[in-house]
Amino acid sequence: MSSANTRNPDTTDAQGHLGWDVAPGFYKVRAEKTGCTAPNNPAQAFNETAVLSIPPLVVDLEIRLNCPGGTSTLNGSVVFQGKGVAGDARWAGPLSVQLFQAGTSTLVTLVKPTGSANGTFTVTGIAPGSYDVEVKQAQTLSRRANAVVLTAGSATTQSFGTLPAGDVDNNNTITIIDFSILRASFGLSDGQTGYDARADLNKNGTVDVLDFSLLRANFGLAGPVVAGAAVGAASAR
Ligand SMILES: [Ca+2]
Ligand SMILES: [Ca+2]
């Protein structure tokens, strides 16, 4: 560097630009960052320019690094009660996924992926780490899997198990309040005055005894239910 400009290290401006004065001569400029490599050589942990002859002034120098696996992916799956088997269109729809710092109540991120008819969902762009992951659908209790390890540049697969149905008001407990809403809509179908779609737990367009049975099977439960734990099986009623 020129003696008139010896800021080292230096930082970029808001546009990512960085510049400095040098004494006349021949230079290479090298860039490196932990976890990154040269785009055309994964074995080389840096990238650098060709030899630059200074002067003249060199501007718009661009040094690219390939930084793979900066984030991780979670491929999750859940099972629904009362809506047939995996592949049923009633399984598809919005989910709420919360990632907590493992072992704490610190919420790192809340995402709302759309689950498939098979109950699978994907969350991408997560910083690698260990998380307690909680999954909820609006009419079910949540399920939680603890200490799920997400690794940079790869996808982690996690089954959460059956989401207990019956949380009509979406507060993660199944109580008399949920029952009251269901009762108020009992016997009504989509389109009728007073019909409350939240109480249609099996998503068949009518609030009836099937919905009541689902709610009754899980009555008194609260989420999150730990992934893998058994819950009241509505299908047994
Ligand atoms: Ca509730
Ligand atoms: Ca129904």
JSON list of C-alpha atoms and ligand atoms in Angstrom, two decimals:
[
{"chain": "A", "resi": 1, "resn": "MET", "atom": "CA", "xyz": [0.00, 0.00, 0.00]},
{"chain": "A", "resi": 2, "resn": "SER", "atom": "CA", "xyz": [0.98, 3.58, -0.45]},
{"chain": "A", "resi": 3, "resn": "SER", "atom": "CA", "xyz": [2.22, 5.23, 2.72]},
{"chain": "A", "resi": 4, "resn": "ALA", "atom": "CA", "xyz": [-0.62, 7.73, 2.23]},
{"chain": "A", "resi": 5, "resn": "ASN", "atom": "CA", "xyz": [-3.20, 5.00, 2.60]},
{"chain": "A", "resi": 6, "resn": "THR", "atom": "CA", "xyz": [-2.52, 2.19, 5.01]},
{"chain": "A", "resi": 7, "resn": "ARG", "atom": "CA", "xyz": [-5.99, 1.28, 6.23]},
{"chain": "A", "resi": 8, "resn": "ASN", "atom": "CA", "xyz": [-5.68, -2.41, 6.82]},
{"chain": "A", "resi": 9, "resn": "PRO", "atom": "CA", "xyz": [-8.02, -4.09, 7.30]},
{"chain": "A", "resi": 10, "resn": "ASP", "atom": "CA", "xyz": [-10.48, -1.88, 5.47]},
{"chain": "A", "resi": 11, "resn": "THR", "atom": "CA", "xyz": [-14.22, -2.21, 4.93]},
{"chain": "A", "resi": 12, "resn": "THR", "atom": "CA", "xyz": [-16.41, -1.88, 1.86]},
{"chain": "A", "resi": 13, "resn": "ASP", "atom": "CA", "xyz": [-18.91, 0.89, 1.24]},
{"chain": "A", "resi": 14, "resn": "ALA", "atom": "CA", "xyz": [-22.65, 0.31, 0.97]},
{"chain": "A", "resi": 15, "resn": "GLN", "atom": "CA", "xyz": [-22.23, -0.93, -2.61]},
{"chain": "A", "resi": 16, "resn": "GLY", "atom": "CA", "xyz": [-19.57, -3.44, -1.63]},
{"chain": "A", "resi": 17, "resn": "HIS", "atom": "CA", "xyz": [-16.77, -1.33, -3.08]},
{"chain": "A", "resi": 18, "resn": "LEU", "atom": "CA", "xyz": [-13.30, -1.17, -1.63]},
{"chain": "A", "resi": 19, "resn": "GLY", "atom": "CA", "xyz": [-10.30, 0.78, -2.87]},
{"chain": "A", "resi": 20, "resn": "TRP", "atom": "CA", "xyz": [-6.85, 1.94, -1.92]},
{"chain": "A", "resi": 21, "resn": "ASP", "atom": "CA", "xyz": [-3.78, 3.66, -3.23]},
{"chain": "A", "resi": 22, "resn": "VAL", "atom": "CA", "xyz": [-0.59, 1.73, -3.94]},
{"chain": "A", "resi": 23, "resn": "ALA", "atom": "CA", "xyz": [2.92, 2.56, -4.95]},
{"chain": "A", "resi": 24, "resn": "PRO", "atom": "CA", "xyz": [3.61, 1.93, -8.67]},
{"chain": "A", "resi": 25, "resn": "GLY", "atom": "CA", "xyz": [4.45, -1.70, -9.34]},
{"chain": "A", "resi": 26, "resn": "PHE", "atom": "CA", "xyz": [3.01, -5.12, -10.11]},
{"chain": "A", "resi": 27, "resn": "TYR", "atom": "CA", "xyz": [0.25, -6.56, -7.95]},
{"chain": "A", "resi": 28, "resn": "LYS", "atom": "CA", "xyz": [-2.13, -9.44, -7.51]},
{"chain": "A", "resi": 29, "resn": "VAL", "atom": "CA", "xyz": [-5.22, -8.96, -5.37]},
{"chain": "A", "resi": 30, "resn": "ARG", "atom": "CA", "xyz": [-6.40, -11.99, -3.41]},
{"chain": "A", "resi": 31, "resn": "ALA", "atom": "CA", "xyz": [-9.77, -12.53, -1.69]},
{"chain": "A", "resi": 32, "resn": "GLU", "atom": "CA", "xyz": [-10.56, -15.29, 0.76]},
{"chain": "A", "resi": 33, "resn": "LYS", "atom": "CA", "xyz": [-13.32, -16.15, 3.20]},
{"chain": "A", "resi": 34, "resn": "THR", "atom": "CA", "xyz": [-13.77, -19.14, 5.48]},
{"chain": "A", "resi": 35, "resn": "GLY", "atom": "CA", "xyz": [-15.82, -21.84, 3.74]},
{"chain": "A", "resi": 36, "resn": "CYS", "atom": "CA", "xyz": [-15.35, -20.35, 0.27]},
{"chain": "A", "resi": 37, "resn": "THR", "atom": "CA", "xyz": [-13.19, -21.47, -2.63]},
{"chain": "A", "resi": 38, "resn": "ALA", "atom": "CA", "xyz": [-12.13, -20.35, -6.09]},
{"chain": "A", "resi": 39, "resn": "PRO", "atom": "CA", "xyz": [-15.09, -20.92, -8.46]},
{"chain": "A", "resi": 40, "resn": "ASN", "atom": "CA", "xyz": [-12.97, -22.98, -10.87]},
{"chain": "A", "resi": 41, "resn": "ASN", "atom": "CA", "xyz": [-10.92, -24.79, -8.23]},
{"chain": "A", "resi": 42, "resn": "PRO", "atom": "CA", "xyz": [-12.69, -26.16, -5.11]},
{"chain": "A", "resi": 43, "resn": "ALA", "atom": "CA", "xyz": [-9.29, -27.12, -3.65]},
{"chain": "A", "resi": 44, "resn": "GLN", "atom": "CA", "xyz": [-8.16, -23.50, -3.56]},
{"chain": "A", "resi": 45, "resn": "ALA", "atom": "CA", "xyz": [-9.41, -21.54, -0.55]},
{"chain": "A", "resi": 46, "resn": "PHE", "atom": "CA", "xyz": [-8.97, -18.16, -2.23]},
{"chain": "A", "resi": 47, "resn": "ASN", "atom": "CA", "xyz": [-9.29, -16.44, -5.56]},
{"chain": "A", "resi": 48, "resn": "GLU", "atom": "CA", "xyz": [-7.01, -13.79, -6.99]},
{"chain": "A", "resi": 49, "resn": "THR", "atom": "CA", "xyz": [-6.56, -11.54, -9.97]},
{"chain": "A", "resi": 50, "resn": "ALA", "atom": "CA", "xyz": [-3.97, -11.82, -12.71]},
{"chain": "A", "resi": 51, "resn": "VAL", "atom": "CA", "xyz": [-0.90, -9.63, -12.28]},
{"chain": "A", "resi": 52, "resn": "LEU", "atom": "CA", "xyz": [-1.91, -5.98, -12.43]},
{"chain": "A", "resi": 53, "resn": "SER", "atom": "CA", "xyz": [0.50, -3.31, -13.62]},
{"chain": "A", "resi": 54, "resn": "ILE", "atom": "CA", "xyz": [-0.01, -0.07, -11.65]},
{"chain": "A", "resi": 55, "resn": "PRO", "atom": "CA", "xyz": [-0.34, 2.65, -12.92]},
{"chain": "A", "resi": 56, "resn": "PRO", "atom": "CA", "xyz": [-2.72, 3.11, -14.68]},
{"chain": "A", "resi": 57, "resn": "LEU", "atom": "CA", "xyz": [-5.60, 3.21, -12.21]},
{"chain": "A", "resi": 58, "resn": "VAL", "atom": "CA", "xyz": [-7.43, -0.13, -12.00]},
{"chain": "A", "resi": 59, "resn": "VAL", "atom": "CA", "xyz": [-11.14, 0.05, -11.25]},
{"chain": "A", "resi": 60, "resn": "ASP", "atom": "CA", "xyz": [-14.07, -2.37, -11.19]},
{"chain": "A", "resi": 61, "resn": "LEU", "atom": "CA", "xyz": [-11.89, -5.24, -10.14]},
{"chain": "A", "resi": 62, "resn": "GLU", "atom": "CA", "xyz": [-14.15, -8.21, -9.46]},
{"chain": "A", "resi": 63, "resn": "ILE", "atom": "CA", "xyz": [-12.96, -11.25, -7.54]},
{"chain": "A", "resi": 64, "resn": "ARG", "atom": "CA", "xyz": [-15.54, -14.00, -7.20]},
{"chain": "A", "resi": 65, "resn": "LEU", "atom": "CA", "xyz": [-15.63, -16.68, -4.54]},
{"chain": "A", "resi": 66, "resn": "ASN", "atom": "CA", "xyz": [-17.82, -19.76, -4.50]},
{"chain": "A", "resi": 67, "resn": "CYS", "atom": "CA", "xyz": [-19.40, -20.12, -1.04]},
{"chain": "A", "resi": 68, "resn": "PRO", "atom": "CA", "xyz": [-21.48, -23.31, -1.08]},
{"chain": "A", "resi": 69, "resn": "GLY", "atom": "CA", "xyz": [-23.63, -24.51, 1.71]},
{"chain": "A", "resi": 70, "resn": "GLY", "atom": "CA", "xyz": [-24.09, -21.22, 3.46]},
{"chain": "A", "resi": 71, "resn": "THR", "atom": "CA", "xyz": [-27.54, -22.34, 4.51]},
{"chain": "A", "resi": 72, "resn": "SER", "atom": "CA", "xyz": [-29.36, -25.56, 5.26]},
{"chain": "A", "resi": 73, "resn": "THR", "atom": "CA", "xyz": [-32.68, -27.16, 4.39]},
{"chain": "A", "resi": 74, "resn": "LEU", "atom": "CA", "xyz": [-35.29, -29.00, 6.45]},
{"chain": "A", "resi": 75, "resn": "ASN", "atom": "CA", "xyz": [-37.48, -31.60, 4.75]},
{"chain": "A", "resi": 76, "resn": "GLY", "atom": "CA", "xyz": [-40.24, -32.31, 7.24]},
{"chain": "A", "resi": 77, "resn": "SER", "atom": "CA", "xyz": [-43.35, -34.45, 7.24]},
{"chain": "A", "resi": 78, "resn": "VAL", "atom": "CA", "xyz": [-46.54, -34.63, 9.28]},
{"chain": "A", "resi": 79, "resn": "VAL", "atom": "CA", "xyz": [-49.57, -36.91, 9.36]},
{"chain": "A", "resi": 80, "resn": "PHE", "atom": "CA", "xyz": [-53.19, -35.75, 9.67]},
{"chain": "A", "resi": 81, "resn": "GLN", "atom": "CA", "xyz": [-56.14, -37.30, 11.46]},
{"chain": "A", "resi": 82, "resn": "GLY", "atom": "CA", "xyz": [-59.56, -37.76, 9.89]},
{"chain": "A", "resi": 83, "resn": "LYS", "atom": "CA", "xyz": [-58.57, -36.69, 6.39]},
{"chain": "A", "resi": 84, "resn": "GLY", "atom": "CA", "xyz": [-57.92, -40.06, 4.81]},
{"chain": "A", "resi": 85, "resn": "VAL", "atom": "CA", "xyz": [-54.41, -41.26, 4.07]},
{"chain": "A", "resi": 86, "resn": "ALA", "atom": "CA", "xyz": [-51.28, -39.64, 2.67]},
{"chain": "A", "resi": 87, "resn": "GLY", "atom": "CA", "xyz": [-51.96, -38.33, -0.81]},
{"chain": "A", "resi": 88, "resn": "ASP", "atom": "CA", "xyz": [-55.42, -37.02, 0.10]},
{"chain": "A", "resi": 89, "resn": "ALA", "atom": "CA", "xyz": [-55.81, -33.47, -1.20]},
{"chain": "A", "resi": 90, "resn": "ARG", "atom": "CA", "xyz": [-57.14, -32.45, 2.22]},
{"chain": "A", "resi": 91, "resn": "TRP", "atom": "CA", "xyz": [-53.63, -32.87, 3.63]},
{"chain": "A", "resi": 92, "resn": "ALA", "atom": "CA", "xyz": [-52.28, -30.06, 1.47]},
{"chain": "A", "resi": 93, "resn": "GLY", "atom": "CA", "xyz": [-52.22, -26.57, 2.89]},
{"chain": "A", "resi": 94, "resn": "PRO", "atom": "CA", "xyz": [-50.44, -23.99, 5.01]},
{"chain": "A", "resi": 95, "resn": "LEU", "atom": "CA", "xyz": [-48.34, -24.98, 8.01]},
{"chain": "A", "resi": 96, "resn": "SER", "atom": "CA", "xyz": [-46.61, -22.93, 10.65]},
{"chain": "A", "resi": 97, "resn": "VAL", "atom": "CA", "xyz": [-43.04, -23.94, 11.47]},
{"chain": "A", "resi": 98, "resn": "GLN", "atom": "CA", "xyz": [-41.12, -22.42, 14.35]},
{"chain": "A", "resi": 99, "resn": "LEU", "atom": "CA", "xyz": [-37.39, -22.98, 14.84]},
{"chain": "A", "resi": 100, "resn": "PHE", "atom": "CA", "xyz": [-36.06, -22.41, 18.34]},
{"chain": "A", "resi": 101, "resn": "GLN", "atom": "CA", "xyz": [-32.46, -22.39, 19.41]},
{"chain": "A", "resi": 102, "resn": "ALA", "atom": "CA", "xyz": [-32.10, -25.96, 20.72]},
{"chain": "A", "resi": 103, "resn": "GLY", "atom": "CA", "xyz": [-32.88, -26.30, 24.39]},
{"chain": "A", "resi": 104, "resn": "THR", "atom": "CA", "xyz": [-34.16, -22.75, 24.74]},
{"chain": "A", "resi": 105, "resn": "SER", "atom": "CA", "xyz": [-37.34, -20.77, 24.15]},
{"chain": "A", "resi": 106, "resn": "THR", "atom": "CA", "xyz": [-35.48, -18.41, 21.83]},
{"chain": "A", "resi": 107, "resn": "LEU", "atom": "CA", "xyz": [-37.39, -18.28, 18.54]},
{"chain": "A", "resi": 108, "resn": "VAL", "atom": "CA", "xyz": [-34.92, -18.05, 15.67]},
{"chain": "A", "resi": 109, "resn": "THR", "atom": "CA", "xyz": [-37.42, -17.99, 12.83]},
{"chain": "A", "resi": 110, "resn": "LEU", "atom": "CA", "xyz": [-41.08, -18.60, 12.00]},
{"chain": "A", "resi": 111, "resn": "VAL", "atom": "CA", "xyz": [-41.88, -19.77, 8.49]},
{"chain": "A", "resi": 112, "resn": "LYS", "atom": "CA", "xyz": [-45.15, -20.75, 6.81]},
{"chain": "A", "resi": 113, "resn": "PRO", "atom": "CA", "xyz": [-44.49, -23.41, 4.18]},
{"chain": "A", "resi": 114, "resn": "THR", "atom": "CA", "xyz": [-47.29, -25.06, 2.24]},
{"chain": "A", "resi": 115, "resn": "GLY", "atom": "CA", "xyz": [-47.52, -28.74, 3.00]},
{"chain": "A", "resi": 116, "resn": "SER", "atom": "CA", "xyz": [-48.12, -31.23, 0.22]},
{"chain": "A", "resi": 117, "resn": "ALA", "atom": "CA", "xyz": [-50.92, -33.80, -0.04]},
{"chain": "A", "resi": 118, "resn": "ASN", "atom": "CA", "xyz": [-48.39, -36.27, 1.36]},
{"chain": "A", "resi": 119, "resn": "GLY", "atom": "CA", "xyz": [-47.81, -34.11, 4.43]},
{"chain": "A", "resi": 120, "resn": "THR", "atom": "CA", "xyz": [-44.30, -33.11, 3.40]},
{"chain": "A", "resi": 121, "resn": "PHE", "atom": "CA", "xyz": [-42.95, -29.61, 3.58]},
{"chain": "A", "resi": 122, "resn": "THR", "atom": "CA", "xyz": [-39.63, -27.88, 3.00]},
{"chain": "A", "resi": 123, "resn": "VAL", "atom": "CA", "xyz": [-37.97, -24.97, 4.75]},
{"chain": "A", "resi": 124, "resn": "THR", "atom": "CA", "xyz": [-34.89, -23.54, 3.08]},
{"chain": "A", "resi": 125, "resn": "GLY", "atom": "CA", "xyz": [-32.34, -20.84, 3.79]},
{"chain": "A", "resi": 126, "resn": "ILE", "atom": "CA", "xyz": [-31.80, -21.67, 7.47]},
{"chain": "A", "resi": 127, "resn": "ALA", "atom": "CA", "xyz": [-28.49, -20.99, 9.15]},
{"chain": "A", "resi": 128, "resn": "PRO", "atom": "CA", "xyz": [-26.83, -24.30, 10.04]},
{"chain": "A", "resi": 129, "resn": "GLY", "atom": "CA", "xyz": [-27.24, -25.33, 13.67]},
{"chain": "A", "resi": 130, "resn": "SER", "atom": "CA", "xyz": [-29.25, -27.33, 16.17]},
{"chain": "A", "resi": 131, "resn": "TYR", "atom": "CA", "xyz": [-32.91, -26.41, 16.51]},
{"chain": "A", "resi": 132, "resn": "ASP", "atom": "CA", "xyz": [-36.03, -27.44, 18.36]},
{"chain": "A", "resi": 133, "resn": "VAL", "atom": "CA", "xyz": [-38.58, -27.44, 15.55]},
{"chain": "A", "resi": 134, "resn": "GLU", "atom": "CA", "xyz": [-42.32, -27.06, 16.10]},
{"chain": "A", "resi": 135, "resn": "VAL", "atom": "CA", "xyz": [-44.90, -27.67, 13.36]},
{"chain": "A", "resi": 136, "resn": "LYS", "atom": "CA", "xyz": [-48.56, -26.66, 13.53]},
{"chain": "A", "resi": 137, "resn": "GLN", "atom": "CA", "xyz": [-51.59, -26.61, 11.28]},
{"chain": "A", "resi": 138, "resn": "ALA", "atom": "CA", "xyz": [-54.36, -24.14, 12.15]},
{"chain": "A", "resi": 139, "resn": "GLN", "atom": "CA", "xyz": [-56.80, -26.84, 13.34]},
{"chain": "A", "resi": 140, "resn": "THR", "atom": "CA", "xyz": [-54.32, -29.13, 15.10]},
{"chain": "A", "resi": 141, "resn": "LEU", "atom": "CA", "xyz": [-51.97, -29.10, 18.05]},
{"chain": "A", "resi": 142, "resn": "SER", "atom": "CA", "xyz": [-48.31, -28.64, 17.22]},
{"chain": "A", "resi": 143, "resn": "ARG", "atom": "CA", "xyz": [-45.66, -31.32, 17.20]},
{"chain": "A", "resi": 144, "resn": "ARG", "atom": "CA", "xyz": [-42.12, -30.61, 18.29]},
{"chain": "A", "resi": 145, "resn": "ALA", "atom": "CA", "xyz": [-38.87, -32.37, 17.41]},
{"chain": "A", "resi": 146, "resn": "ASN", "atom": "CA", "xyz": [-35.95, -31.40, 19.62]},
{"chain": "A", "resi": 147, "resn": "ALA", "atom": "CA", "xyz": [-32.30, -30.95, 18.69]},
{"chain": "A", "resi": 148, "resn": "VAL", "atom": "CA", "xyz": [-32.76, -31.26, 14.94]},
{"chain": "A", "resi": 149, "resn": "VAL", "atom": "CA", "xyz": [-29.34, -30.72, 13.41]},
{"chain": "A", "resi": 150, "resn": "LEU", "atom": "CA", "xyz": [-29.29, -28.74, 10.17]},
{"chain": "A", "resi": 151, "resn": "THR", "atom": "CA", "xyz": [-26.07, -28.90, 8.19]},
{"chain": "A", "resi": 152, "resn": "ALA", "atom": "CA", "xyz": [-24.72, -26.40, 5.72]},
{"chain": "A", "resi": 153, "resn": "GLY", "atom": "CA", "xyz": [-25.33, -27.32, 2.11]},
{"chain": "A", "resi": 154, "resn": "SER", "atom": "CA", "xyz": [-27.51, -30.33, 2.81]},
{"chain": "A", "resi": 155, "resn": "ALA", "atom": "CA", "xyz": [-31.08, -31.24, 3.67]},
{"chain": "A", "resi": 156, "resn": "THR", "atom": "CA", "xyz": [-32.15, -32.83, 6.96]},
{"chain": "A", "resi": 157, "resn": "THR", "atom": "CA", "xyz": [-35.21, -35.09, 6.91]},
{"chain": "A", "resi": 158, "resn": "GLN", "atom": "CA", "xyz": [-37.43, -35.11, 9.99]},
{"chain": "A", "resi": 159, "resn": "SER", "atom": "CA", "xyz": [-40.78, -36.81, 10.65]},
{"chain": "A", "resi": 160, "resn": "PHE", "atom": "CA", "xyz": [-42.95, -35.02, 13.17]},
{"chain": "A", "resi": 161, "resn": "GLY", "atom": "CA", "xyz": [-45.72, -37.57, 13.43]},
{"chain": "A", "resi": 162, "resn": "THR", "atom": "CA", "xyz": [-49.46, -37.08, 13.73]},
{"chain": "A", "resi": 163, "resn": "LEU", "atom": "CA", "xyz": [-50.83, -33.60, 14.31]},
{"chain": "A", "resi": 164, "resn": "PRO", "atom": "CA", "xyz": [-53.70, -34.01, 16.81]},
{"chain": "A", "resi": 165, "resn": "ALA", "atom": "CA", "xyz": [-56.90, -32.53, 15.33]},
{"chain": "A", "resi": 166, "resn": "GLY", "atom": "CA", "xyz": [-59.39, -30.37, 17.21]},
{"chain": "A", "resi": 167, "resn": "ASP", "atom": "CA", "xyz": [-57.79, -26.98, 17.83]},
{"chain": "A", "resi": 168, "resn": "VAL", "atom": "CA", "xyz": [-60.66, -25.05, 16.27]},
{"chain": "A", "resi": 169, "resn": "ASP", "atom": "CA", "xyz": [-59.51, -21.64, 17.52]},
{"chain": "A", "resi": 170, "resn": "ASN", "atom": "CA", "xyz": [-55.82, -22.24, 16.78]},
{"chain": "A", "resi": 171, "resn": "ASN", "atom": "CA", "xyz": [-54.46, -21.57, 20.27]},
{"chain": "A", "resi": 172, "resn": "ASN", "atom": "CA", "xyz": [-52.63, -24.92, 20.61]},
{"chain": "A", "resi": 173, "resn": "THR", "atom": "CA", "xyz": [-54.95, -26.38, 23.23]},
{"chain": "A", "resi": 174, "resn": "ILE", "atom": "CA", "xyz": [-58.14, -28.38, 22.76]},
{"chain": "A", "resi": 175, "resn": "THR", "atom": "CA", "xyz": [-60.70, -27.15, 25.26]},
{"chain": "A", "resi": 176, "resn": "ILE", "atom": "CA", "xyz": [-64.36, -26.37, 25.84]},
{"chain": "A", "resi": 177, "resn": "ILE", "atom": "CA", "xyz": [-63.87, -23.22, 23.71]},
{"chain": "A", "resi": 178, "resn": "ASP", "atom": "CA", "xyz": [-63.08, -25.35, 20.66]},
{"chain": "A", "resi": 179, "resn": "PHE", "atom": "CA", "xyz": [-66.06, -27.54, 21.46]},
{"chain": "A", "resi": 180, "resn": "SER", "atom": "CA", "xyz": [-68.34, -24.50, 21.75]},
{"chain": "A", "resi": 181, "resn": "ILE", "atom": "CA", "xyz": [-67.35, -23.17, 18.34]},
{"chain": "A", "resi": 182, "resn": "LEU", "atom": "CA", "xyz": [-67.89, -26.59, 16.81]},
{"chain": "A", "resi": 183, "resn": "ARG", "atom": "CA", "xyz": [-71.27, -26.96, 18.49]},
{"chain": "A", "resi": 184, "resn": "ALA", "atom": "CA", "xyz": [-72.40, -23.55, 17.22]},
{"chain": "A", "resi": 185, "resn": "SER", "atom": "CA", "xyz": [-71.70, -24.70, 13.68]},
{"chain": "A", "resi": 186, "resn": "PHE", "atom": "CA", "xyz": [-72.90, -28.28, 14.12]},
{"chain": "A", "resi": 187, "resn": "GLY", "atom": "CA", "xyz": [-74.95, -29.63, 11.24]},
{"chain": "A", "resi": 188, "resn": "LEU", "atom": "CA", "xyz": [-74.09, -26.75, 8.96]},
{"chain": "A", "resi": 189, "resn": "SER", "atom": "CA", "xyz": [-72.32, -26.98, 5.62]},
{"chain": "A", "resi": 190, "resn": "ASP", "atom": "CA", "xyz": [-70.10, -24.67, 3.65]},
{"chain": "A", "resi": 191, "resn": "GLY", "atom": "CA", "xyz": [-72.18, -21.76, 2.35]},
{"chain": "A", "resi": 192, "resn": "GLN", "atom": "CA", "xyz": [-74.83, -21.90, 5.06]},
{"chain": "A", "resi": 193, "resn": "THR", "atom": "CA", "xyz": [-75.28, -19.02, 7.49]},
{"chain": "A", "resi": 194, "resn": "GLY", "atom": "CA", "xyz": [-73.33, -19.66, 10.68]},
{"chain": "A", "resi": 195, "resn": "TYR", "atom": "CA", "xyz": [-71.03, -22.25, 9.14]},
{"chain": "A", "resi": 196, "resn": "ASP", "atom": "CA", "xyz": [-67.55, -21.91, 10.62]},
{"chain": "A", "resi": 197, "resn": "ALA", "atom": "CA", "xyz": [-64.91, -23.57, 8.46]},
{"chain": "A", "resi": 198, "resn": "ARG", "atom": "CA", "xyz": [-62.53, -23.75, 11.43]},
{"chain": "A", "resi": 199, "resn": "ALA", "atom": "CA", "xyz": [-64.79, -26.40, 12.97]},
{"chain": "A", "resi": 200, "resn": "ASP", "atom": "CA", "xyz": [-64.70, -28.56, 9.85]},
{"chain": "A", "resi": 201, "resn": "LEU", "atom": "CA", "xyz": [-61.77, -30.54, 11.16]},
{"chain": "A", "resi": 202, "resn": "ASN", "atom": "CA", "xyz": [-61.81, -33.23, 8.48]},
{"chain": "A", "resi": 203, "resn": "LYS", "atom": "CA", "xyz": [-62.29, -30.68, 5.70]},
{"chain": "A", "resi": 204, "resn": "ASN", "atom": "CA", "xyz": [-65.30, -32.35, 4.09]},
{"chain": "A", "resi": 205, "resn": "GLY", "atom": "CA", "xyz": [-67.41, -29.18, 3.92]},
{"chain": "A", "resi": 206, "resn": "THR", "atom": "CA", "xyz": [-69.72, -30.04, 6.81]},
{"chain": "A", "resi": 207, "resn": "VAL", "atom": "CA", "xyz": [-69.48, -29.75, 10.60]},
{"chain": "A", "resi": 208, "resn": "ASP", "atom": "CA", "xyz": [-70.77, -33.05, 11.84]},
{"chain": "A", "resi": 209, "resn": "VAL", "atom": "CA", "xyz": [-70.17, -36.00, 14.13]},
{"chain": "A", "resi": 210, "resn": "LEU", "atom": "CA", "xyz": [-66.90, -36.84, 12.37]},
{"chain": "A", "resi": 211, "resn": "ASP", "atom": "CA", "xyz": [-65.47, -33.49, 13.43]},
{"chain": "A", "resi": 212, "resn": "PHE", "atom": "CA", "xyz": [-66.88, -33.93, 16.92]},
{"chain": "A", "resi": 213, "resn": "SER", "atom": "CA", "xyz": [-65.22, -37.35, 17.23]},
{"chain": "A", "resi": 214, "resn": "LEU", "atom": "CA", "xyz": [-61.84, -35.92, 16.24]},
{"chain": "A", "resi": 215, "resn": "LEU", "atom": "CA", "xyz": [-62.13, -33.16, 18.82]},
{"chain": "A", "resi": 216, "resn": "ARG", "atom": "CA", "xyz": [-63.35, -35.51, 21.53]},
{"chain": "A", "resi": 217, "resn": "ALA", "atom": "CA", "xyz": [-60.46, -37.93, 20.97]},
{"chain": "A", "resi": 218, "resn": "ASN", "atom": "CA", "xyz": [-57.94, -35.17, 21.69]},
{"chain": "A", "resi": 219, "resn": "PHE", "atom": "CA", "xyz": [-59.95, -33.17, 24.20]},
{"chain": "A", "resi": 220, "resn": "GLY", "atom": "CA", "xyz": [-57.81, -31.74, 26.99]},
{"chain": "A", "resi": 221, "resn": "LEU", "atom": "CA", "xyz": [-54.52, -32.06, 25.11]},
{"chain": "A", "resi": 222, "resn": "ALA", "atom": "CA", "xyz": [-52.18, -29.14, 24.53]},
{"chain": "A", "resi": 223, "resn": "GLY", "atom": "CA", "xyz": [-49.31, -28.63, 22.14]},
{"chain": "A", "resi": 224, "resn": "PRO", "atom": "CA", "xyz": [-46.53, -28.96, 21.51]},
{"chain": "A", "resi": 225, "resn": "VAL", "atom": "CA", "xyz": [-46.63, -32.74, 21.58]},
{"chain": "A", "resi": 226, "resn": "VAL", "atom": "CA", "xyz": [-43.15, -34.20, 21.31]},
{"chain": "A", "resi": 227, "resn": "ALA", "atom": "CA", "xyz": [-42.59, -35.84, 17.93]},
{"chain": "A", "resi": 228, "resn": "GLY", "atom": "CA", "xyz": [-43.03, -39.58, 18.16]},
{"chain": "A", "resi": 229, "resn": "ALA", "atom": "CA", "xyz": [-45.26, -39.46, 21.24]},
{"chain": "A", "resi": 230, "resn": "ALA", "atom": "CA", "xyz": [-48.60, -41.26, 20.91]},
{"chain": "A", "resi": 231, "resn": "VAL", "atom": "CA", "xyz": [-51.80, -39.23, 20.93]},
{"chain": "A", "resi": 232, "resn": "GLY", "atom": "CA", "xyz": [-55.47, -40.20, 21.07]},
{"chain": "A", "resi": 233, "resn": "ALA", "atom": "CA", "xyz": [-56.23, -41.93, 17.79]},
{"chain": "A", "resi": 234, "resn": "ALA", "atom": "CA", "xyz": [-59.48, -40.57, 16.46]},
{"chain": "A", "resi": 235, "resn": "SER", "atom": "CA", "xyz": [-59.67, -43.42, 13.99]},
{"chain": "A", "resi": 236, "resn": "ALA", "atom": "CA", "xyz": [-60.23, -45.79, 16.92]},
{"chain": "A", "resi": 237, "resn": "ARG", "atom": "CA", "xyz": [-63.52, -44.13, 17.79]},
{"chain": "B", "resi": 1, "resn": "CA", "atom": "CA", "xyz": [-58.06, -24.32, 21.00]},
{"chain": "B", "resi": 2, "resn": "CA", "atom": "CA", "xyz": [-66.35, -32.11, 8.65]}
]
